[in-house]
CSV table of C-alpha atoms and ligand atoms in Angstrom, one decimal:
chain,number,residue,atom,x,y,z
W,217,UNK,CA,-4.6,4.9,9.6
W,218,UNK,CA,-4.7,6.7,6.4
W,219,UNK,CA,-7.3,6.4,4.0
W,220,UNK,CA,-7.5,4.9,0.7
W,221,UNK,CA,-6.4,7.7,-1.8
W,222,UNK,CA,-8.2,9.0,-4.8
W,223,UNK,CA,-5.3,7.3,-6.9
W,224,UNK,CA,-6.2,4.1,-5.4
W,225,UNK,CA,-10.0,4.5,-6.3
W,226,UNK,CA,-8.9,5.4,-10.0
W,227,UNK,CA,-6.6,2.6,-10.1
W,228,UNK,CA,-9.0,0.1,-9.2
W,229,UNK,CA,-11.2,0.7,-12.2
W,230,UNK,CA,-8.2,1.9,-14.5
W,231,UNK,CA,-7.1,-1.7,-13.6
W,232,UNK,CA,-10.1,-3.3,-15.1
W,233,UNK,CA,-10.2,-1.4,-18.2
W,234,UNK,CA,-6.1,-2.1,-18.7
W,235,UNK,CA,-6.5,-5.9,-17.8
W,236,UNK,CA,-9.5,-6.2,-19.9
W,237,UNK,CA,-8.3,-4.3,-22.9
W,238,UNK,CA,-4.9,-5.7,-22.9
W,239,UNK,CA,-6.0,-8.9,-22.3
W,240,UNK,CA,-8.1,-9.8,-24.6
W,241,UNK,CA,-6.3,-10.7,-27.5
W,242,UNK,CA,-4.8,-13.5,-25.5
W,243,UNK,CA,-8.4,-14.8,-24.9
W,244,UNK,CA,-8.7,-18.1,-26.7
W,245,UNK,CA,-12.1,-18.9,-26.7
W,246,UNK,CA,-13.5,-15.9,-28.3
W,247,UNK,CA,-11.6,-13.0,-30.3
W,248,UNK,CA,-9.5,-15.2,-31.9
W,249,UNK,CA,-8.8,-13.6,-34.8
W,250,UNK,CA,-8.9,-9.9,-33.0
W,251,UNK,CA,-4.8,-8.6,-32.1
W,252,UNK,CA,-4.2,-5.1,-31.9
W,253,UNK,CA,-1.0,-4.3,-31.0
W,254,UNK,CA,0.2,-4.8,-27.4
W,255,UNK,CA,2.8,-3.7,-24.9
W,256,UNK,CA,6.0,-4.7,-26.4
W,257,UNK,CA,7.2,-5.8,-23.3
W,258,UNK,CA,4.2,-7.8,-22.2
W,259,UNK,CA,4.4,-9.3,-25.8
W,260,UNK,CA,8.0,-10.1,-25.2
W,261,UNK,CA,7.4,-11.6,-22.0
W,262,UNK,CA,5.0,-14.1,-23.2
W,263,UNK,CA,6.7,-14.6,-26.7
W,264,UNK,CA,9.4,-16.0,-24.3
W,265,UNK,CA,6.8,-18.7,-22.8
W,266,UNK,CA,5.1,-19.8,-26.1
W,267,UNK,CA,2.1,-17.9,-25.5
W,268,UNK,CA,2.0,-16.4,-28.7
W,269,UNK,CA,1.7,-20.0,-30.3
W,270,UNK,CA,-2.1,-19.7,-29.2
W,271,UNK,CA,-2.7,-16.6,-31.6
W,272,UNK,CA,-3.3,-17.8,-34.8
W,273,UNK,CA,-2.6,-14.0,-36.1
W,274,UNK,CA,-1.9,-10.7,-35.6
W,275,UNK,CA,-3.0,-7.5,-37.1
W,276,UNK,CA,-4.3,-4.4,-36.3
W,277,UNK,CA,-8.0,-3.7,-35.3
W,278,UNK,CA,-10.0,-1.4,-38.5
W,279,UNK,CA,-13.3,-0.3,-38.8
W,280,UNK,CA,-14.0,-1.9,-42.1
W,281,UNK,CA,-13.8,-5.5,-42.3
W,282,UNK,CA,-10.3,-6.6,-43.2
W,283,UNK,CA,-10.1,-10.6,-44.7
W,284,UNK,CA,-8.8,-12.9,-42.4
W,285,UNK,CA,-5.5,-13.5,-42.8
W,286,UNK,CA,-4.1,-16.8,-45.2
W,287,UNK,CA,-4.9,-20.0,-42.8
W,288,UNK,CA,-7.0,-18.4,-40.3
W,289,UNK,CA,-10.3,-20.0,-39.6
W,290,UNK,CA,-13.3,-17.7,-40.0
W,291,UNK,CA,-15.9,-17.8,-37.5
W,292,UNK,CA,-18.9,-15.9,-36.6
W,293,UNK,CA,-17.2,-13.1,-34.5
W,294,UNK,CA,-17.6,-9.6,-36.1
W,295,UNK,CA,-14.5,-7.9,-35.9
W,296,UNK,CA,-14.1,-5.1,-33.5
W,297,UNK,CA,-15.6,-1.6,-34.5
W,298,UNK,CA,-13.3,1.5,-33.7
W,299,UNK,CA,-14.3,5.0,-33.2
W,300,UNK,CA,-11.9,6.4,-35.7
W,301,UNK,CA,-13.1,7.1,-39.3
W,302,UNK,CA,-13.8,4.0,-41.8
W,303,UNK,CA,-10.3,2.2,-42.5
W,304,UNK,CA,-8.2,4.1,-40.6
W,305,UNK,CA,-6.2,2.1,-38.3
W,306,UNK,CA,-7.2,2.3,-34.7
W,307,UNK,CA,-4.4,3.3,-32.2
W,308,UNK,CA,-6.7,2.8,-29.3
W,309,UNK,CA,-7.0,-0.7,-27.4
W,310,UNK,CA,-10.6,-1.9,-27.2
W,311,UNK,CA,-13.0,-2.8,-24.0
W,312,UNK,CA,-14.9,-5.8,-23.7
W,313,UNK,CA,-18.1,-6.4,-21.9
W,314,UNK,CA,-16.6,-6.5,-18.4
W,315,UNK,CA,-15.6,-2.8,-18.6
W,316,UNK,CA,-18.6,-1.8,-20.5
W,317,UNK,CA,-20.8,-3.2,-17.4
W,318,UNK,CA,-18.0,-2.1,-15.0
W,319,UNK,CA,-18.6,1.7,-16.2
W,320,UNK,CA,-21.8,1.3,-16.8
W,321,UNK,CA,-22.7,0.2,-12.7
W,322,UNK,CA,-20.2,2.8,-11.1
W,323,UNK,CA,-22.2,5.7,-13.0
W,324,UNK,CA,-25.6,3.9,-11.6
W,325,UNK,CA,-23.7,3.7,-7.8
W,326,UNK,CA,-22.6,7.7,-8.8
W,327,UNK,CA,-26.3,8.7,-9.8
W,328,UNK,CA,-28.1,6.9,-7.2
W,329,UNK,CA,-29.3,7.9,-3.9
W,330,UNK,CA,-29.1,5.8,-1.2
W,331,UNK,CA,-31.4,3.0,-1.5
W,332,UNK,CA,-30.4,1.5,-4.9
W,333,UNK,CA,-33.1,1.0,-7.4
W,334,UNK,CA,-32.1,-2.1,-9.5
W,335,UNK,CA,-34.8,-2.1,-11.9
W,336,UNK,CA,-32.8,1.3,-12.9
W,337,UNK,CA,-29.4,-0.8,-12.8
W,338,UNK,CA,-31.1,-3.4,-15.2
W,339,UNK,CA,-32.4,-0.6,-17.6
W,340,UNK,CA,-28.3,0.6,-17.4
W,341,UNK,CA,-26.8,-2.4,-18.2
W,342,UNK,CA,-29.9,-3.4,-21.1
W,343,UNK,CA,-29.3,0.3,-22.5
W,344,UNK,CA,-25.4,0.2,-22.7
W,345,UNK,CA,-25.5,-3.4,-24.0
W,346,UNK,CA,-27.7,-2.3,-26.9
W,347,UNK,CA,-25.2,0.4,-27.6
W,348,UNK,CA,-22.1,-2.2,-27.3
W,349,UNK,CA,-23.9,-4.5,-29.9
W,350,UNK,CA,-22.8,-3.0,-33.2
W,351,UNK,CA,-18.9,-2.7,-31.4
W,352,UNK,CA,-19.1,-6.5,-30.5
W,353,UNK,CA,-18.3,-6.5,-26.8
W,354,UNK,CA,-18.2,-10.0,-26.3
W,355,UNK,CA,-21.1,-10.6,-23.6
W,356,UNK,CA,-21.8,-13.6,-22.2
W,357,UNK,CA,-24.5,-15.6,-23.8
W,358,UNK,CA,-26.7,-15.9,-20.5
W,359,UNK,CA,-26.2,-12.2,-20.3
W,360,UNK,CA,-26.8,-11.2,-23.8
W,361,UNK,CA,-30.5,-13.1,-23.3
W,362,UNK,CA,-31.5,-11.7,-20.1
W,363,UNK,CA,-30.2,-7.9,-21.1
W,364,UNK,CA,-32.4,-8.0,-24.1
W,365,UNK,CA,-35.4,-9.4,-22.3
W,366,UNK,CA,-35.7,-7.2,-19.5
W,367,UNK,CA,-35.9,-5.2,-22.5
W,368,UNK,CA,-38.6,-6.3,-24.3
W,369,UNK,CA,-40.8,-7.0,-21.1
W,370,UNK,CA,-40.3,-3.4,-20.2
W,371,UNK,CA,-38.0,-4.3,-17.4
W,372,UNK,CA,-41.1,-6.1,-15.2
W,373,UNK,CA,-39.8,-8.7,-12.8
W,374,UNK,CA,-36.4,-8.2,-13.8
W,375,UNK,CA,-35.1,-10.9,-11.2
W,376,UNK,CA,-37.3,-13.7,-12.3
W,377,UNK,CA,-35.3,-14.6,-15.6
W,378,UNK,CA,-31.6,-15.3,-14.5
W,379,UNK,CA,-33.5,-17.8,-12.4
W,380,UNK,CA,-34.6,-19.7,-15.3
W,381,UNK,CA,-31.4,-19.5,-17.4
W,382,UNK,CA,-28.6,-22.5,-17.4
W,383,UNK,CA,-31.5,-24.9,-17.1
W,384,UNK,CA,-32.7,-23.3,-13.9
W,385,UNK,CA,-29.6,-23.5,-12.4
W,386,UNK,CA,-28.5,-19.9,-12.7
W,387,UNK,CA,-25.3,-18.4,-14.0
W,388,UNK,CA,-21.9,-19.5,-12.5
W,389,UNK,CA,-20.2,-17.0,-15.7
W,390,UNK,CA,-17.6,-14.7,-14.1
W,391,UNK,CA,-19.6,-11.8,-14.9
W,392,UNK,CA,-20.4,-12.1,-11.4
W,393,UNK,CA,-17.1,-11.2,-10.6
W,394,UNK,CA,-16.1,-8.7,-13.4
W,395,UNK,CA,-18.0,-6.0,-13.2
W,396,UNK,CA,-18.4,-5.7,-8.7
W,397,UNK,CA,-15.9,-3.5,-8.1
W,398,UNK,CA,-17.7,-0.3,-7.9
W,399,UNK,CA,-19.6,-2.2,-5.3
W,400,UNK,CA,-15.7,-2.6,-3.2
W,401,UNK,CA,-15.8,1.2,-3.8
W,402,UNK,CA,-19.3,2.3,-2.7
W,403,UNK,CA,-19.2,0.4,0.7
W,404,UNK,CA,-16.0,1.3,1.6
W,405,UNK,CA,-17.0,3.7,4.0
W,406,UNK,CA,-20.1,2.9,4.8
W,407,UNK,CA,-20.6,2.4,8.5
W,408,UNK,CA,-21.9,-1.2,7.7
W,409,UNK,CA,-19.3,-2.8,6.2
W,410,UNK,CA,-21.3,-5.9,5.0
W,411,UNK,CA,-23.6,-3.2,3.1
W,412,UNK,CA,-21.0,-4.7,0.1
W,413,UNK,CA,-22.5,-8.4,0.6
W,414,UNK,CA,-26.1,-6.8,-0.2
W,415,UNK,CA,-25.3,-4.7,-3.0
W,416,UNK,CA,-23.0,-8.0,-4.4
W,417,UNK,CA,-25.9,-10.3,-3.9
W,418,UNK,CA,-29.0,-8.0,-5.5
W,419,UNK,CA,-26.8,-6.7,-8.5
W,420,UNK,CA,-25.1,-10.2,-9.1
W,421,UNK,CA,-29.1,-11.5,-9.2
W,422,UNK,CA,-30.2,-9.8,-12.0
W,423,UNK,CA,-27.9,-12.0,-14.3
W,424,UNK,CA,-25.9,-14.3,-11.5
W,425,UNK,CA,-27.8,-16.6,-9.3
W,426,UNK,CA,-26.1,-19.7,-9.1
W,427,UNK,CA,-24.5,-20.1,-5.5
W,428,UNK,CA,-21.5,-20.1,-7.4
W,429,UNK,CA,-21.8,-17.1,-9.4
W,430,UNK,CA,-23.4,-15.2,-6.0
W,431,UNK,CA,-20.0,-16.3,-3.9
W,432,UNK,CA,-17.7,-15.3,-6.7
W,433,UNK,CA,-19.0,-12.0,-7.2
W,434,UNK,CA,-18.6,-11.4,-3.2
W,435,UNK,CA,-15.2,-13.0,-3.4
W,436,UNK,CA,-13.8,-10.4,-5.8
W,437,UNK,CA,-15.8,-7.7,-4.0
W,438,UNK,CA,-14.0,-8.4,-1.1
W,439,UNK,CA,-10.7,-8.5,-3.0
W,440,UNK,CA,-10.9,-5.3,-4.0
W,441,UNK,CA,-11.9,-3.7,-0.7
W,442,UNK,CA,-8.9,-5.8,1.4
W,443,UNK,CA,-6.7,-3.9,-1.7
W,444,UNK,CA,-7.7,-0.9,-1.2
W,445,UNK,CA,-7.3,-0.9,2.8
W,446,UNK,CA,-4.0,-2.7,3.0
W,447,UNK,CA,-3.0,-0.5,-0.5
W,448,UNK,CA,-3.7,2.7,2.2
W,449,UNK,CA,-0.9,1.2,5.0
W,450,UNK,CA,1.9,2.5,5.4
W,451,UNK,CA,3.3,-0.9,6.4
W,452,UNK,CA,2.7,-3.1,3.7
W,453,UNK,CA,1.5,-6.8,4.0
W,454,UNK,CA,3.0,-9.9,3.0
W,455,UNK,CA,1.4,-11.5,0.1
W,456,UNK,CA,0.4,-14.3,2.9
W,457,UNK,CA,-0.7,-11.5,5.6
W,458,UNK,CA,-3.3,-10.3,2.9
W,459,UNK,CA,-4.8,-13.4,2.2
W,460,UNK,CA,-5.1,-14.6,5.6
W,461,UNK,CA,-7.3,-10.9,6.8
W,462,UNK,CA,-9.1,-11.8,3.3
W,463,UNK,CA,-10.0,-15.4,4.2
W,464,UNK,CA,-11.4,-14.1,8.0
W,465,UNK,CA,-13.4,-11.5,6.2
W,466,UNK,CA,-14.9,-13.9,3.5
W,467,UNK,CA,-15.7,-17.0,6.3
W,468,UNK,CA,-17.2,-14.4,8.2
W,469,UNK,CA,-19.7,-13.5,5.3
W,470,UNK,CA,-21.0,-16.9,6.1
W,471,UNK,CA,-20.9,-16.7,9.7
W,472,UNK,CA,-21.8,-13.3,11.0
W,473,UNK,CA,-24.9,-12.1,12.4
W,474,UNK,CA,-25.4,-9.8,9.8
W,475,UNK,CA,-24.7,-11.8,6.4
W,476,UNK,CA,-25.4,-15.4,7.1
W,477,UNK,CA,-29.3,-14.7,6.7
W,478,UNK,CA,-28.8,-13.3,3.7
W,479,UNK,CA,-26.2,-15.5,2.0
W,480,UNK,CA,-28.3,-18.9,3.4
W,481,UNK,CA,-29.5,-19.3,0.0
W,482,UNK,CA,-26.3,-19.7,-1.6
W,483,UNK,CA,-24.2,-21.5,0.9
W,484,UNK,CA,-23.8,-24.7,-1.3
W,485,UNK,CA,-21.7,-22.0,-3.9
W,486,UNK,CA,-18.7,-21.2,-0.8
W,487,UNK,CA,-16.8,-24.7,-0.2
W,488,UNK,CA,-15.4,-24.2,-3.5
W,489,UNK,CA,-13.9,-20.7,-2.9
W,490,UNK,CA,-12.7,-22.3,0.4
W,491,UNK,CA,-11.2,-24.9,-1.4
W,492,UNK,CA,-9.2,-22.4,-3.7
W,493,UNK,CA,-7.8,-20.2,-1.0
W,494,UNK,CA,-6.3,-23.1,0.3
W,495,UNK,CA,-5.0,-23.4,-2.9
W,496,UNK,CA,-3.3,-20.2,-3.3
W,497,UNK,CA,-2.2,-20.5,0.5
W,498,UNK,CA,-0.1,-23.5,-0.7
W,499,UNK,CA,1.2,-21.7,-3.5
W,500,UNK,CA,2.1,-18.3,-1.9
W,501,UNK,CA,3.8,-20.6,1.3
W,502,UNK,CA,5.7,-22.7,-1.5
W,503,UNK,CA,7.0,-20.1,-3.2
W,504,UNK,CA,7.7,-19.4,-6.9
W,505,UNK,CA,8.8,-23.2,-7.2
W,506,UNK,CA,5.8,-24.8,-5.9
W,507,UNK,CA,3.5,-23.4,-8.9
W,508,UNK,CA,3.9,-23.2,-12.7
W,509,UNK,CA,1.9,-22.1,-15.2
W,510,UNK,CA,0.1,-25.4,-16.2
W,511,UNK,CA,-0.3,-26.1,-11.8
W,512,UNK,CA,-2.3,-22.6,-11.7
W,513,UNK,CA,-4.8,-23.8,-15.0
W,514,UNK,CA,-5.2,-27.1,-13.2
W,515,UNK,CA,-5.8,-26.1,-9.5
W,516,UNK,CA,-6.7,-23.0,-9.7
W,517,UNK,CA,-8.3,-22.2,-13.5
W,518,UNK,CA,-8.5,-19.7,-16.2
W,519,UNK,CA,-12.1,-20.9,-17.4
W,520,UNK,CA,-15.1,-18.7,-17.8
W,521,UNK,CA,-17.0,-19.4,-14.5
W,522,UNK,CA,-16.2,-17.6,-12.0
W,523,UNK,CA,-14.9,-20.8,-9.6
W,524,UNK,CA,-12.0,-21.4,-11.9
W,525,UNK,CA,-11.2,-17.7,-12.7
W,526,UNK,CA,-12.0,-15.4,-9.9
W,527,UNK,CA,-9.9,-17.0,-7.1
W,528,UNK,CA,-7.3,-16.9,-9.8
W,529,UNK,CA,-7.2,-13.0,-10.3
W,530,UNK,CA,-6.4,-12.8,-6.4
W,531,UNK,CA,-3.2,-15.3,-6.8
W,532,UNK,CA,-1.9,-13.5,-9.5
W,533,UNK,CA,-2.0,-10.6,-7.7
W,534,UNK,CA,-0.4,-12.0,-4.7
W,535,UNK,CA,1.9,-14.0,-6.4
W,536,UNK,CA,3.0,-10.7,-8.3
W,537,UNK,CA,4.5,-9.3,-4.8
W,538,UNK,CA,7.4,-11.6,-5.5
W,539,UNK,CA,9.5,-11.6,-8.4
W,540,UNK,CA,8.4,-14.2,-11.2
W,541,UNK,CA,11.4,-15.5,-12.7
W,542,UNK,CA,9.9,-15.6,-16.7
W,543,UNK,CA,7.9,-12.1,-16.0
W,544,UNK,CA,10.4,-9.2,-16.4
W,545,UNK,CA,9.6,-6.2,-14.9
W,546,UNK,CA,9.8,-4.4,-11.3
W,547,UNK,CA,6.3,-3.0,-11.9
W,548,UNK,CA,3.8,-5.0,-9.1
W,549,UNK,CA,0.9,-4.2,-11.5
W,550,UNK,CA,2.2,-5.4,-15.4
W,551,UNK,CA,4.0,-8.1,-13.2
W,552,UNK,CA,0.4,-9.6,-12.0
W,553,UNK,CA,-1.8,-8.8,-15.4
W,554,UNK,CA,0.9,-10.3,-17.5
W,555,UNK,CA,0.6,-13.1,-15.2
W,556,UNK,CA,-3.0,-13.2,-15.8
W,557,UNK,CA,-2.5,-12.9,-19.8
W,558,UNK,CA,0.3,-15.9,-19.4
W,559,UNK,CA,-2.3,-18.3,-18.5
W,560,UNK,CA,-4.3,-18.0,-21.6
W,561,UNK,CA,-8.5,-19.0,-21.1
W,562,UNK,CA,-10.2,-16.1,-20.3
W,563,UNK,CA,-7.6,-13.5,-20.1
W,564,UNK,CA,-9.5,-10.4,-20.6
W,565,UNK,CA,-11.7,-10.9,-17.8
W,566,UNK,CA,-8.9,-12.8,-15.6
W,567,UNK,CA,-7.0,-10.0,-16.3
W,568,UNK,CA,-9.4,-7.6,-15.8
W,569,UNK,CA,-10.4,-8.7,-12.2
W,570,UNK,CA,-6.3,-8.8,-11.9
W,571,UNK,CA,-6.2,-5.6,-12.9
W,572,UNK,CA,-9.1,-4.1,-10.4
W,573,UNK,CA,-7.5,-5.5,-7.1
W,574,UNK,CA,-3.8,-4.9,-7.9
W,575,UNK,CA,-4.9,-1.4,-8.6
W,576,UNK,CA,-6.7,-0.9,-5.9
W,577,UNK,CA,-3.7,-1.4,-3.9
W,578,UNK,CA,-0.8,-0.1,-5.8
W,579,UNK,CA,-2.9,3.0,-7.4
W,580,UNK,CA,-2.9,4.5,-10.8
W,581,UNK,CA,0.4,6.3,-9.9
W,582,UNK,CA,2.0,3.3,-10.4
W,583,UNK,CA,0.7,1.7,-13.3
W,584,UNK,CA,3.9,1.8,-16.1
W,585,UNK,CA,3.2,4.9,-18.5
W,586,UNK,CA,0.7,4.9,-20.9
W,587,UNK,CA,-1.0,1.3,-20.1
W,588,UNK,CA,-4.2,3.4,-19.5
W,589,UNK,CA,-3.9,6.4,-21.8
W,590,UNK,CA,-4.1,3.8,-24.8
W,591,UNK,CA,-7.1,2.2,-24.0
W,592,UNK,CA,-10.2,3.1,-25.1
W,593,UNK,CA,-12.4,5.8,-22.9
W,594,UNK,CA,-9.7,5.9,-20.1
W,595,UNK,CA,-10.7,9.5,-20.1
W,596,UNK,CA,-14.2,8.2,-19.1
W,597,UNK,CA,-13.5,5.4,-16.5
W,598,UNK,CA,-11.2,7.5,-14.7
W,599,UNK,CA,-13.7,10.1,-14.8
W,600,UNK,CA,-16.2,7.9,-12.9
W,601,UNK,CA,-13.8,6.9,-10.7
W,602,UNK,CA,-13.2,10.4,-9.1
W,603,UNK,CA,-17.1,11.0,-9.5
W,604,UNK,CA,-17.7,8.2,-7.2
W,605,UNK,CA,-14.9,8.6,-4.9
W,606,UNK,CA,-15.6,12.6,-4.5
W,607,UNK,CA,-19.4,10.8,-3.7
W,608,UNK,CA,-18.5,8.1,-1.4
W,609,UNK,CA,-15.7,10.7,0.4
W,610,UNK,CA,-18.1,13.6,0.5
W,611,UNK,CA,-15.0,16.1,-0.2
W,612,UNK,CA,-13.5,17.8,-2.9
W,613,UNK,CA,-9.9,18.0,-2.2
W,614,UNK,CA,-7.9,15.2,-3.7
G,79,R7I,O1,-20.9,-14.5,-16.8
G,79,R7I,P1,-21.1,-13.8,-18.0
G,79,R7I,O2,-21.4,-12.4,-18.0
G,79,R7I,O3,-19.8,-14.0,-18.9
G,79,R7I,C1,-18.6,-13.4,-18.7
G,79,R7I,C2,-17.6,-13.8,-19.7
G,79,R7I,C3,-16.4,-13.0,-19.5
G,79,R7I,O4,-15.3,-13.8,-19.9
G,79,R7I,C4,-16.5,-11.9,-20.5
G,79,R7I,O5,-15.3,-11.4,-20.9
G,79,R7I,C5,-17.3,-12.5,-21.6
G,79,R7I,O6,-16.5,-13.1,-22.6
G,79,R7I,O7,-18.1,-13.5,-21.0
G,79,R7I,O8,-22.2,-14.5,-19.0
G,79,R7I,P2,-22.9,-15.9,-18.9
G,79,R7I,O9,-23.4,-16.2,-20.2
G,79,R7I,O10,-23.9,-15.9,-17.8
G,79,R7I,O11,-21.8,-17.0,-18.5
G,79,R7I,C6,-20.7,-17.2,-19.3
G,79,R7I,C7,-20.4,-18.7,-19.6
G,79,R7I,O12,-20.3,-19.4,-18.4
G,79,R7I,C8,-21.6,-19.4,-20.3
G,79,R7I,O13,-21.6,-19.2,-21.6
G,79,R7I,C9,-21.3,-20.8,-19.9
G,79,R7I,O14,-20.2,-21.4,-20.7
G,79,R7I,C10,-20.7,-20.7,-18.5
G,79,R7I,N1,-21.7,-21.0,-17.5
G,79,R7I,C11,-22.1,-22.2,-17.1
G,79,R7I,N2,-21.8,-23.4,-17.5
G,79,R7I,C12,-22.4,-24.5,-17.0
G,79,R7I,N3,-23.3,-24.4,-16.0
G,79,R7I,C13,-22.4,-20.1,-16.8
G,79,R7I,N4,-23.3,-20.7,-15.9
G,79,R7I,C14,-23.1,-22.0,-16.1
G,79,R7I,C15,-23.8,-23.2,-15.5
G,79,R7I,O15,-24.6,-23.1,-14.7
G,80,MG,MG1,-15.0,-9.6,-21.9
G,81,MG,MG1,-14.6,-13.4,-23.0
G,82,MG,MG1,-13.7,-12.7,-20.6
């Protein structure tokens, strides 16, 4: 069988930086006030479900502070710095946090030799998260602590703090999720295919320990990896044949010789991945009339913790292999990230863990024109992309 292309590699992280980007602005807990324009048709997509209704306003993103416009509440959030020169008006769309860390962990999988120092991969993500902070990234709280301190105690004992954080409970924040799939990448061809389990569960614990947060970060791993296999087939799967080889590979990170060791800590956090595959099963068997909108938010989520947004990411992308009667384009990829947008919460990162699987399986090639040329450093994440795949493939030929 073939093997998964160069275009699919760039596509998978393209897809995070377009979902993230793009999706922002439709974030509703944070960002609020942040809109630069969007892709018209996107926009007219959602203008025709109400979504707009949730933006209190739009305007375009400047380096100096604008004033908010008439009736819009001002909170805390700094506005979004640009690279251009002070007051001119940005063109390009900017990342958030999940394709700041994103970037940031394919160059340490790039620069790293085999066995994976994470002490380095801490100093990474503490280093680029002090250069985010004057561009206002939105990082996670959680995150934002435990970046800073491995920072100040010179990155000793970096796994001991995400321990202590959520009142010792651990994260359950999708960052788990948002930033693994280099991880999908970097295993692909490794011999030991559950090498990506390892590499999930000691990256995800520098900032990620609850169970939950440890299970969502391998769910979306293992997302992106069945994407960029079936994505390679010539004979393409149903939306229902992917989930089914997904759902054997995921119960089988519990059961197998060579995971359940290693996962045993964390079992309480996979029932409720279970319980959301079933989920999306229903849906995709249903059809287009069995879920709305609303049904998604309710069974499946749009929330901030990776339970109620990861499994999400993986339904809009298989529900995006069928026409969506109020989404109107041919396009599998805007189809499935405008999907993710149209559910409000946490679109960015929704949409951004949209964006990695679906492309990982359709490739950049077919991503509609200019979705990643106008985001910010696409030159950059594409870049990495073919850094780590010409790595990971040990060729140069394309
Ligand atoms: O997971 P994390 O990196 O956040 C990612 C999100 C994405 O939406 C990004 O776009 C960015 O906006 O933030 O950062 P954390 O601070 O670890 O977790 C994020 C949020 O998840 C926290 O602020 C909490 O609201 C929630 N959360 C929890 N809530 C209850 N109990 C995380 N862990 C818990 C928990 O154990
Ligand atoms: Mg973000
Ligand atoms: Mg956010
Ligand atoms: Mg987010």
């Amino acid at each position: 069988s073939l093997l998964p292309s160069l275009n699919q590699w760039q596509g998978c992280l393209a897809g995070v930086l377009v979902g993230d980007c793009l999706g922002f602005p439709y974030e509703v807990i944070r960002f609020k006030k942040m809109f630069p324009h969007t892709i018209e048709f996107i926009e007219d997509d959602l203008e025709k479900i109400k979504i707009r209704q949730m933006i209190p306003y739009v305007r375009r993103v400047k380096k100096t502070p604008t004033k908010p416009a008439k009736g819009a509440r001002v909170t805390s959030t700094p506005t979004l710095a640009t690279t251009s020169g002070s007051g001119e008006t940005c063109s390009e769309r900017q990342y958030t946090d999940d394709t700041s860390m994103t970037i940031t962990f394919a160059k340490f999988l790039t620069e790293s030799n085999d066995s994976l120092d994470y002490v380095d991969l801490a100093r990474s993500f503490s280093a680029e998260f002090i250069v985010d902070v004057p561009k206002s990234r939105g990082y996670g709280p959680g995150v934002k602590k435990l970046l800073t301190k491995f920072d100040e105690v010179n990155f000793k004992n970096v796994f001991q703090y995400a321990t202590e954080t959520f009142k010792g409970q651990g994260s359950m924040g999708n960052g788990s999720g948002m930033r693994i799939s280099p991880v999908a990448l970097y295993t692909l061809n490794d011999p030991d295919r559950f090498r990506l389990v390892d590499i999930t569960i000691d990256s995800c614990r520098l900032t990620h320990t609850h169970p939950e947060g440890i299970f969502g970060g391998i769910f979306q791993a293992l997302a992106v990896r069945q994407a960029l296999l079936f994505g390679a087939k010539k004979d393409k799967p149903s939306a229902i044949e992917f989930l089914d080889a997904f759902e054997t590979e995921f119960k089988s990170v519990l059961s197998s010789k060579a995971t359940s060791k290693r996962v045993a800590a964390y079992q309480s956090g996979y029932q409720i991945y279970q319980d959301k595959i079933d989920v999306i099963k229903k849906f995709l068997k249903g059809g287009p009339s069995s879920w709305s909108l609303q049904k998604i938010k309710e069974e499946l989520g749009n929330k901030v913790v990776s339970s109620k947004s990861i499994p999400t990411a993986l339904f809009c992308f298989l529900a995006s292999f069928q026409e969506i009667d109020f989404i109107h384009t041919d396009n599998h990829f805007q189809r499935a990230i405008t999907l993710a947008f149209a559910l409000g919460g946490d679109t960015d990162t929704i949409g951004g863990m949209t964006g990695a699987i679906c492309g990982a399986y359709v490739g950049l090639d077919d991503f509609p024109e200019n979705f990643v040329q106008s985001c910010e450093a696409s030159g950059k994440i594409l870049n990495v992309a073919e850094q780590l795949y010409r790595k990971c493939n040990n060729s140069t030929e394309v």
